[in-house]
Amino acid sequence: MISIGTDFSGIGSPEQALIKLGVEHKSKFACDYDKFAKQSYLANYKPDIFYDDITKRNHKQTPYVDLYVAGFPCQAFSMAGKREGFNDTRGTLFFDLLQYLNEQKPKYFILENVVGLLSHDRGRTFQTILDCLAKTVNKQYFLTPPQNLGYHIYYKVLNTKDYGIPQNRERIFIVGFREDKHSFKFPKKMPLEYSLKDVLQDNYNSKYLLSQKAINKIERHNNKSLNNNISNTIHAGYYKQGGRDQQYIPVDDKYFLSDKMVQGIAKSNFKERKPLDTSGICSTLKIGGDVPCFDVKGGSMQPFPRDYKQKKVKRQLRFEAREDDLANCILTDSNSSLVKKNKRIRRLTPLECLRLQGFPDSFYDNCKEDGLSDTQLYKQAGNSMTVDVMAYLIKEILVNEKSH
């Protein structure tokens, strides 16, 4: 019997993974701020306690568990990167997660986040996370501040498509072991035996079919995003932000540097940062006009606008109707998951989105019986960890129990 507790629990991917593995387990607690995620969770699982807010919880009184799992949000890490351990994370939800680990010290944990965490603040955020957690990283001795929790850490980017599910979804996973004697290897990639068509429903409501008006609107949206893509042309006047999310910020010509200014920068000796960044990673943003510059296509130099942080950025996505064997990464927007068959374009149904995250149809049925809307189920599927990936990770962790 293994005990499990989860924070930022969503719809219970780790719990579903244990069910899939046939592992006898006890859910000691779960926690999520979203009332609809809680509704879906409780429609399918029965934890001893469900907490609504991790920030208001007494971690000393929170139950100990063998396996702790958290898909924590990467938010408010503006202070991260000074190599001060816990002091770098105060005011973030990650700090609350650390507090639980510090108080209860579970045998194992799995933390999950978007791949962008690795490059956030030029990698300093991720380094701070390791500083707080790790005694060793991937079996190598790791220099950490006195406050580190002393776990042996393994981390790797895993893609859902490599573990049995036809969805292109990359996430960073951090696995921790409390004991010095332990065994762990990330699961190996495996050939994909199923395709997108294998998860599609034979019968679906016609409401999921897109009208010609909706298709035209998406095509106009896609054309706008394509025209604004900095990788195609800088003259579109947009800077690409957020990598795969394809976010764009309008940039006025006044922010481009003159040749005279470029020469002045070249002669300057900046001690704290490189004035010209060609790596694709932005230097630290500072107050005032002295802001990072970067090299754009064609060799131009351009600083960020001074009011960069205050700008409201409208996320622009390229919506694509898949006809092949692999689904796009499931997001919270129903229009982000389109399929094309027999010249008809439709949204994936909530059931299909949940299938692409490894959930059984019974999970969907329980949620619908409890009154969950399509909108909420789309959101929950997009925010969830993939069950099959979690199952392979947990399986590798439990090998440790048999080997010691």
Tab-separated table of C-alpha atoms in Angstrom:
chain	number	residue	atom	x	y	z
A	1	MET	CA	0.000	0.000	0.000
A	2	ILE	CA	1.393	3.396	-1.007
A	3	SER	CA	0.012	6.693	0.277
A	4	ILE	CA	-0.238	9.660	-2.089
A	5	GLY	CA	-0.908	13.376	-1.688
A	6	THR	CA	-1.169	15.997	-4.420
A	7	ASP	CA	-1.120	19.785	-4.621
A	8	PHE	CA	-2.392	21.769	-7.597
A	9	SER	CA	-4.216	18.484	-8.101
A	10	GLY	CA	-6.326	19.383	-11.117
A	11	ILE	CA	-8.301	16.316	-12.132
A	12	GLY	CA	-6.057	13.744	-10.498
A	13	SER	CA	-3.626	12.469	-13.106
A	14	PRO	CA	-1.336	10.764	-10.507
A	15	GLU	CA	-4.292	9.051	-8.855
A	16	GLN	CA	-5.506	7.837	-12.247
A	17	ALA	CA	-1.985	6.594	-13.031
A	18	LEU	CA	-1.969	4.466	-9.862
A	19	ILE	CA	-5.358	3.027	-10.838
A	20	LYS	CA	-4.009	2.279	-14.320
A	21	LEU	CA	-0.993	0.496	-12.809
A	22	GLY	CA	-3.184	-1.508	-10.455
A	23	VAL	CA	-1.167	-0.277	-7.470
A	24	GLU	CA	-2.925	-0.436	-4.124
A	25	HIS	CA	-2.880	3.085	-2.724
A	26	LYS	CA	-4.495	5.527	-0.336
A	27	SER	CA	-5.156	9.149	-1.271
A	28	LYS	CA	-4.400	11.104	1.892
A	29	PHE	CA	-5.071	14.570	0.513
A	30	ALA	CA	-5.584	16.658	-2.600
A	31	CYS	CA	-5.655	20.414	-3.096
A	32	ASP	CA	-6.826	22.794	-5.809
A	33	TYR	CA	-8.050	26.381	-5.835
A	34	ASP	CA	-10.369	25.836	-8.827
A	35	LYS	CA	-13.830	24.803	-7.634
A	36	PHE	CA	-14.640	23.044	-10.918
A	37	ALA	CA	-11.409	21.033	-10.845
A	38	LYS	CA	-12.352	20.048	-7.299
A	39	GLN	CA	-15.793	19.001	-8.540
A	40	SER	CA	-14.311	16.760	-11.243
A	41	TYR	CA	-11.755	15.341	-8.819
A	42	LEU	CA	-14.328	14.432	-6.175
A	43	ALA	CA	-16.594	12.924	-8.817
A	44	ASN	CA	-13.865	10.349	-9.445
A	45	TYR	CA	-11.714	9.991	-6.305
A	46	LYS	CA	-12.196	9.934	-2.549
A	47	PRO	CA	-9.248	11.532	-0.719
A	48	ASP	CA	-9.260	11.719	3.064
A	49	ILE	CA	-9.013	15.524	2.873
A	50	PHE	CA	-9.455	18.053	0.071
A	51	TYR	CA	-7.823	21.442	0.687
A	52	ASP	CA	-9.014	24.477	-1.241
A	53	ASP	CA	-5.949	26.673	-0.789
A	54	ILE	CA	-2.345	25.572	-0.251
A	55	THR	CA	-1.383	29.032	1.008
A	56	LYS	CA	-3.777	28.756	3.972
A	57	ARG	CA	-2.831	25.227	4.973
A	58	ASN	CA	-0.920	24.219	8.075
A	59	HIS	CA	1.765	21.966	6.608
A	60	LYS	CA	2.651	20.509	10.002
A	61	GLN	CA	-0.883	19.165	10.214
A	62	THR	CA	-1.069	18.050	6.590
A	63	PRO	CA	-0.782	14.238	6.355
A	64	TYR	CA	2.523	12.564	5.554
A	65	VAL	CA	2.517	10.594	2.281
A	66	ASP	CA	4.972	8.256	0.577
A	67	LEU	CA	4.514	9.901	-2.829
A	68	TYR	CA	3.884	13.612	-3.260
A	69	VAL	CA	2.986	15.085	-6.681
A	70	ALA	CA	2.518	18.716	-7.690
A	71	GLY	CA	2.118	20.382	-11.067
A	72	PHE	CA	3.004	23.753	-9.617
A	73	PRO	CA	2.424	27.082	-11.399
A	74	CYS	CA	5.529	29.029	-12.441
A	75	GLN	CA	4.407	32.432	-11.218
A	76	ALA	CA	5.885	35.402	-9.376
A	77	PHE	CA	9.498	34.234	-9.664
A	78	SER	CA	10.815	37.773	-10.147
A	79	MET	CA	13.161	37.356	-7.157
A	80	ALA	CA	14.532	33.980	-8.225
A	81	GLY	CA	18.107	33.669	-9.337
A	82	LYS	CA	20.154	35.059	-6.430
A	83	ARG	CA	21.075	31.576	-5.176
A	84	GLU	CA	19.500	32.250	-1.774
A	85	GLY	CA	17.468	29.071	-1.539
A	86	PHE	CA	14.149	29.477	0.258
A	87	ASN	CA	14.554	33.258	0.363
A	88	ASP	CA	14.377	33.308	-3.453
A	89	THR	CA	10.963	31.666	-3.499
A	90	ARG	CA	9.035	33.489	-0.777
A	91	GLY	CA	5.792	34.895	-2.107
A	92	THR	CA	5.439	32.137	-4.710
A	93	LEU	CA	3.258	29.051	-4.685
A	94	PHE	CA	6.442	27.024	-5.053
A	95	PHE	CA	7.395	28.188	-1.557
A	96	ASP	CA	4.231	26.584	-0.150
A	97	LEU	CA	5.130	23.360	-1.907
A	98	LEU	CA	8.607	23.530	-0.347
A	99	GLN	CA	7.089	24.078	3.070
A	100	TYR	CA	5.156	20.829	2.806
A	101	LEU	CA	8.245	18.913	1.664
A	102	ASN	CA	10.246	20.429	4.502
A	103	GLU	CA	7.690	19.548	7.171
A	104	GLN	CA	6.632	16.051	6.060
A	105	LYS	CA	9.584	14.819	3.959
A	106	PRO	CA	7.818	12.230	1.770
A	107	LYS	CA	9.895	9.350	0.378
A	108	TYR	CA	9.425	10.480	-3.212
A	109	PHE	CA	8.034	13.397	-5.115
A	110	ILE	CA	7.243	14.303	-8.709
A	111	LEU	CA	7.037	17.944	-9.771
A	112	GLU	CA	5.815	18.981	-13.221
A	113	ASN	CA	5.909	22.212	-15.182
A	114	VAL	CA	6.050	23.657	-18.677
A	115	VAL	CA	9.354	23.434	-20.548
A	116	GLY	CA	9.683	27.225	-20.397
A	117	LEU	CA	10.607	26.865	-16.720
A	118	LEU	CA	14.089	25.785	-17.816
A	119	SER	CA	14.784	29.097	-19.552
A	120	HIS	CA	12.828	31.395	-17.210
A	121	ASP	CA	15.072	34.258	-16.076
A	122	ARG	CA	17.941	32.795	-18.133
A	123	GLY	CA	17.775	29.545	-16.197
A	124	ARG	CA	18.123	31.161	-12.755
A	125	THR	CA	14.616	30.178	-11.671
A	126	PHE	CA	15.227	26.500	-12.365
A	127	GLN	CA	18.625	26.700	-10.665
A	128	THR	CA	16.957	28.188	-7.590
A	129	ILE	CA	14.451	25.330	-7.556
A	130	LEU	CA	17.291	22.812	-7.612
A	131	ASP	CA	19.123	24.785	-4.902
A	132	CYS	CA	16.088	24.457	-2.654
A	133	LEU	CA	15.500	20.766	-3.254
A	134	ALA	CA	18.692	18.992	-4.057
A	135	LYS	CA	21.434	17.177	-2.230
A	136	THR	CA	22.459	15.655	-5.541
A	137	VAL	CA	21.279	16.102	-9.118
A	138	ASN	CA	21.317	13.026	-11.366
A	139	LYS	CA	23.709	11.337	-8.874
A	140	GLN	CA	26.229	14.177	-9.061
A	141	TYR	CA	27.210	16.106	-5.929
A	142	PHE	CA	25.437	19.432	-5.947
A	143	LEU	CA	26.511	22.577	-4.065
A	144	THR	CA	23.459	24.048	-2.384
A	145	PRO	CA	22.677	26.547	0.351
A	146	PRO	CA	22.127	25.287	3.915
A	147	GLN	CA	18.341	25.397	3.475
A	148	ASN	CA	18.200	22.694	0.786
A	149	LEU	CA	15.926	19.763	1.561
A	150	GLY	CA	18.537	17.100	0.858
A	151	TYR	CA	16.720	15.180	-1.871
A	152	HIS	CA	18.399	13.307	-4.700
A	153	ILE	CA	17.032	14.919	-7.839
A	154	TYR	CA	16.494	13.724	-11.402
A	155	TYR	CA	14.944	15.901	-14.092
A	156	LYS	CA	14.125	15.535	-17.766
A	157	VAL	CA	11.810	16.856	-20.477
A	158	LEU	CA	9.336	14.162	-21.514
A	159	ASN	CA	6.919	14.228	-24.447
A	160	THR	CA	3.524	12.552	-24.229
A	161	LYS	CA	3.894	11.130	-27.763
A	162	ASP	CA	6.841	9.012	-26.577
A	163	TYR	CA	4.762	7.208	-23.945
A	164	GLY	CA	1.771	5.756	-25.731
A	165	ILE	CA	-0.466	8.783	-26.321
A	166	PRO	CA	-0.720	10.468	-29.773
A	167	GLN	CA	-0.287	14.019	-28.482
A	168	ASN	CA	2.717	16.296	-28.934
A	169	ARG	CA	3.090	17.617	-25.370
A	170	GLU	CA	6.444	18.396	-23.730
A	171	ARG	CA	6.768	18.959	-19.993
A	172	ILE	CA	9.671	19.082	-17.521
A	173	PHE	CA	9.501	16.506	-14.715
A	174	ILE	CA	11.538	16.650	-11.510
A	175	VAL	CA	11.734	13.435	-9.475
A	176	GLY	CA	13.089	13.446	-5.924
A	177	PHE	CA	14.221	10.665	-3.532
A	178	ARG	CA	14.665	11.207	0.194
A	179	GLU	CA	16.902	8.227	0.884
A	180	ASP	CA	20.552	7.952	-0.154
A	181	LYS	CA	20.013	4.385	-1.332
A	182	HIS	CA	17.620	4.431	-4.232
A	183	SER	CA	17.304	3.484	-7.888
A	184	PHE	CA	15.698	5.449	-10.694
A	185	LYS	CA	15.910	5.820	-14.450
A	186	PHE	CA	13.574	7.867	-16.595
A	187	PRO	CA	11.400	5.616	-18.768
A	188	LYS	CA	12.729	5.012	-22.261
A	189	LYS	CA	10.894	6.320	-25.296
A	190	MET	CA	8.698	3.815	-27.051
A	191	PRO	CA	7.205	3.587	-30.553
A	192	LEU	CA	3.737	5.081	-30.810
A	193	GLU	CA	1.234	2.310	-31.483
A	194	TYR	CA	-1.872	4.471	-31.527
A	195	SER	CA	-2.809	7.391	-33.744
A	196	LEU	CA	-5.149	10.321	-33.363
A	197	LYS	CA	-7.896	8.482	-35.241
A	198	ASP	CA	-7.861	5.801	-32.537
A	199	VAL	CA	-9.122	8.248	-29.912
A	200	LEU	CA	-11.766	9.939	-32.076
A	201	GLN	CA	-15.409	9.221	-31.389
A	202	ASP	CA	-17.420	7.468	-34.093
A	203	ASN	CA	-20.481	9.418	-33.081
A	204	TYR	CA	-20.379	12.992	-31.864
A	205	ASN	CA	-22.737	15.920	-31.535
A	206	SER	CA	-22.915	18.123	-34.616
A	207	LYS	CA	-22.272	21.144	-32.355
A	208	TYR	CA	-18.556	20.294	-32.518
A	209	LEU	CA	-18.513	20.814	-36.301
A	210	LEU	CA	-17.245	24.247	-37.311
A	211	SER	CA	-19.436	26.405	-39.483
A	212	GLN	CA	-17.955	28.043	-42.558
A	213	LYS	CA	-18.167	31.348	-40.712
A	214	ALA	CA	-16.091	29.941	-37.831
A	215	ILE	CA	-13.577	28.452	-40.275
A	216	ASN	CA	-13.209	31.788	-42.062
A	217	LYS	CA	-12.655	33.522	-38.720
A	218	ILE	CA	-9.914	31.045	-37.748
A	219	GLU	CA	-8.261	31.417	-41.162
A	220	ARG	CA	-8.189	35.205	-40.752
A	221	HIS	CA	-6.754	34.725	-37.267
A	222	ASN	CA	-4.079	32.342	-38.557
A	223	ASN	CA	-3.140	34.661	-41.403
A	224	LYS	CA	-2.769	37.526	-38.946
A	225	SER	CA	-0.532	35.418	-36.705
A	226	LEU	CA	1.502	34.277	-39.687
A	227	ASN	CA	1.984	37.814	-40.945
A	228	ASN	CA	3.096	38.919	-37.507
A	229	ASN	CA	5.650	36.125	-37.118
A	230	ILE	CA	9.068	37.639	-36.461
A	231	SER	CA	10.751	34.523	-37.804
A	232	ASN	CA	9.417	35.369	-41.242
A	233	THR	CA	10.043	39.095	-41.262
A	234	ILE	CA	11.023	41.807	-38.810
A	235	HIS	CA	9.220	44.435	-40.816
A	236	ALA	CA	5.887	43.175	-39.505
A	237	GLY	CA	6.712	45.206	-36.408
A	238	TYR	CA	6.172	42.438	-33.892
A	239	TYR	CA	8.471	40.731	-31.405
A	240	LYS	CA	7.765	37.073	-30.689
A	241	GLN	CA	7.313	36.338	-26.997
A	242	GLY	CA	6.801	33.015	-25.282
A	243	GLY	CA	8.237	30.577	-27.820
A	244	ARG	CA	5.723	27.986	-28.915
A	245	ASP	CA	2.801	29.975	-27.542
A	246	GLN	CA	3.338	32.455	-30.393
A	247	GLN	CA	2.659	35.620	-28.453
A	248	TYR	CA	3.447	38.940	-30.102
A	249	ILE	CA	4.036	42.461	-28.859
A	250	PRO	CA	3.644	45.403	-31.265
A	251	VAL	CA	6.945	47.270	-31.621
A	252	ASP	CA	7.153	50.842	-32.852
A	253	ASP	CA	9.981	51.857	-35.211
A	254	LYS	CA	11.272	54.264	-32.556
A	255	TYR	CA	12.588	51.297	-30.581
A	256	PHE	CA	15.075	50.338	-33.305
A	257	LEU	CA	18.592	51.664	-32.705
A	258	SER	CA	20.324	54.000	-35.102
A	259	ASP	CA	23.777	53.108	-36.462
A	260	LYS	CA	25.284	55.734	-34.173
A	261	MET	CA	23.677	54.185	-31.098
A	262	VAL	CA	24.805	50.703	-32.166
A	263	GLN	CA	28.396	51.929	-32.435
A	264	GLY	CA	28.111	53.571	-29.002
A	265	ILE	CA	26.894	50.339	-27.448
A	266	ALA	CA	29.691	48.380	-29.118
A	267	LYS	CA	32.253	50.660	-27.470
A	268	SER	CA	30.668	50.484	-24.031
A	269	ASN	CA	31.826	48.066	-21.381
A	270	PHE	CA	28.805	46.577	-19.644
A	271	LYS	CA	29.864	44.670	-16.537
A	272	GLU	CA	26.561	43.103	-15.542
A	273	ARG	CA	25.087	42.002	-18.858
A	274	LYS	CA	25.841	41.490	-22.507
A	275	PRO	CA	24.476	44.447	-24.490
A	276	LEU	CA	23.721	42.277	-27.504
A	277	ASP	CA	22.082	38.915	-27.039
A	278	THR	CA	21.948	36.508	-29.964
A	279	SER	CA	21.129	33.410	-27.937
A	280	GLY	CA	17.364	33.877	-28.023
A	281	ILE	CA	17.291	34.408	-24.240
A	282	CYS	CA	16.643	37.885	-22.968
A	283	SER	CA	18.999	39.580	-20.525
A	284	THR	CA	17.610	40.793	-17.217
A	285	LEU	CA	15.012	43.526	-17.664
A	286	LYS	CA	15.957	46.706	-15.827
A	287	ILE	CA	14.213	49.932	-14.946
A	288	GLY	CA	14.682	52.836	-17.335
A	289	GLY	CA	15.939	53.052	-20.873
A	290	ASP	CA	18.998	50.847	-20.356
A	291	VAL	CA	17.245	47.647	-21.348
A	292	PRO	CA	18.451	44.469	-23.062
A	293	CYS	CA	19.059	44.580	-26.810
A	294	PHE	CA	18.921	41.643	-29.143
A	295	ASP	CA	19.887	40.746	-32.662
A	296	VAL	CA	16.929	40.246	-34.989
A	297	LYS	CA	16.862	38.758	-38.457
A	298	GLY	CA	18.988	40.848	-40.773
A	299	GLY	CA	21.448	41.963	-38.109
A	300	SER	CA	19.416	44.846	-36.639
A	301	MET	CA	19.508	45.709	-32.945
A	302	GLN	CA	16.381	46.477	-31.010
A	303	PRO	CA	15.719	47.083	-27.309
A	304	PHE	CA	12.521	46.136	-25.593
A	305	PRO	CA	9.985	48.953	-25.231
A	306	ARG	CA	10.270	50.702	-21.862
A	307	ASP	CA	6.673	49.894	-21.070
A	308	TYR	CA	7.163	46.244	-22.093
A	309	LYS	CA	5.976	44.824	-18.780
A	310	GLN	CA	2.911	47.051	-18.696
A	311	LYS	CA	1.718	46.075	-22.158
A	312	LYS	CA	-1.278	43.800	-22.289
A	313	VAL	CA	-0.283	40.986	-24.587
A	314	LYS	CA	-2.986	39.227	-26.511
A	315	ARG	CA	-1.957	35.642	-27.099
A	316	GLN	CA	-2.197	34.681	-30.737
A	317	LEU	CA	-2.322	30.992	-31.582
A	318	ARG	CA	-2.087	29.263	-34.920
A	319	PHE	CA	-5.118	26.979	-34.979
A	320	GLU	CA	-4.499	23.936	-37.133
A	321	ALA	CA	-6.847	21.127	-38.145
A	322	ARG	CA	-4.875	17.902	-37.833
A	323	GLU	CA	-5.298	15.213	-40.457
A	324	ASP	CA	-2.310	13.070	-39.468
A	325	ASP	CA	-1.608	10.624	-36.646
A	326	LEU	CA	-0.617	13.096	-33.938
A	327	ALA	CA	-2.682	15.624	-31.994
A	328	ASN	CA	-1.487	19.103	-31.138
A	329	CYS	CA	-0.727	19.829	-27.501
A	330	ILE	CA	-4.081	19.933	-25.704
A	331	LEU	CA	-4.678	23.456	-24.411
A	332	THR	CA	-7.506	24.984	-22.411
A	333	ASP	CA	-9.085	26.573	-25.517
A	334	SER	CA	-11.434	24.258	-27.422
A	335	ASN	CA	-10.399	25.849	-30.738
A	336	SER	CA	-6.770	24.818	-30.172
A	337	SER	CA	-7.662	21.177	-30.879
A	338	LEU	CA	-9.146	20.790	-34.344
A	339	VAL	CA	-9.381	17.716	-36.553
A	340	LYS	CA	-10.195	17.382	-40.233
A	341	LYS	CA	-11.945	14.374	-41.724
A	342	ASN	CA	-13.816	14.025	-44.982
A	343	LYS	CA	-13.286	17.744	-45.644
A	344	ARG	CA	-15.141	18.631	-42.442
A	345	ILE	CA	-13.362	20.487	-39.617
A	346	ARG	CA	-14.475	20.102	-36.041
A	347	ARG	CA	-13.260	20.606	-32.517
A	348	LEU	CA	-12.108	17.655	-30.512
A	349	THR	CA	-14.803	16.760	-28.023
A	350	PRO	CA	-14.056	17.024	-24.293
A	351	LEU	CA	-14.080	13.213	-24.153
A	352	GLU	CA	-11.442	13.034	-26.901
A	353	CYS	CA	-9.286	15.629	-25.113
A	354	LEU	CA	-9.445	13.590	-21.931
A	355	ARG	CA	-8.540	10.450	-23.878
A	356	LEU	CA	-5.512	12.306	-25.238
A	357	GLN	CA	-4.477	12.892	-21.628
A	358	GLY	CA	-4.858	9.214	-20.789
A	359	PHE	CA	-8.147	9.367	-18.857
A	360	PRO	CA	-10.695	6.564	-19.304
A	361	ASP	CA	-14.176	7.258	-20.628
A	362	SER	CA	-15.608	6.485	-17.188
A	363	PHE	CA	-13.848	9.606	-15.863
A	364	TYR	CA	-15.690	11.749	-18.418
A	365	ASP	CA	-18.995	10.004	-17.650
A	366	ASN	CA	-18.637	10.719	-13.931
A	367	CYS	CA	-17.887	14.371	-14.599
A	368	LYS	CA	-20.879	14.821	-16.898
A	369	GLU	CA	-23.156	13.076	-14.412
A	370	ASP	CA	-21.965	15.589	-11.821
A	371	GLY	CA	-22.896	18.498	-14.096
A	372	LEU	CA	-19.496	19.610	-15.451
A	373	SER	CA	-19.749	21.716	-18.623
A	374	ASP	CA	-17.781	21.244	-21.828
A	375	THR	CA	-15.978	24.533	-21.162
A	376	GLN	CA	-14.677	23.344	-17.819
A	377	LEU	CA	-13.690	19.916	-19.139
A	378	TYR	CA	-11.699	21.494	-21.989
A	379	LYS	CA	-9.894	23.655	-19.453
A	380	GLN	CA	-9.235	20.755	-17.101
A	381	ALA	CA	-7.908	18.491	-19.854
A	382	GLY	CA	-5.577	21.261	-21.031
A	383	ASN	CA	-4.229	21.860	-17.523
A	384	SER	CA	-3.774	18.203	-16.616
A	385	MET	CA	-0.651	16.069	-16.589
A	386	THR	CA	-0.782	13.087	-18.952
A	387	VAL	CA	-1.815	9.937	-17.091
A	388	ASP	CA	0.395	7.560	-19.083
A	389	VAL	CA	3.531	9.654	-18.520
A	390	MET	CA	2.764	9.747	-14.806
A	391	ALA	CA	2.197	5.986	-14.795
A	392	TYR	CA	5.613	5.275	-16.315
A	393	LEU	CA	7.295	7.631	-13.842
A	394	ILE	CA	5.536	6.111	-10.839
A	395	LYS	CA	6.348	2.609	-12.084
A	396	GLU	CA	10.053	3.500	-12.197
A	397	ILE	CA	9.846	5.041	-8.726
A	398	LEU	CA	8.238	1.933	-7.273
A	399	VAL	CA	11.076	-0.207	-8.639
A	400	ASN	CA	12.998	1.433	-5.802
A	401	GLU	CA	10.729	-0.295	-3.270
A	402	LYS	CA	11.578	-3.721	-4.683
A	403	SER	CA	15.314	-3.145	-5.031
A	404	HIS	CA	16.011	-2.068	-1.414
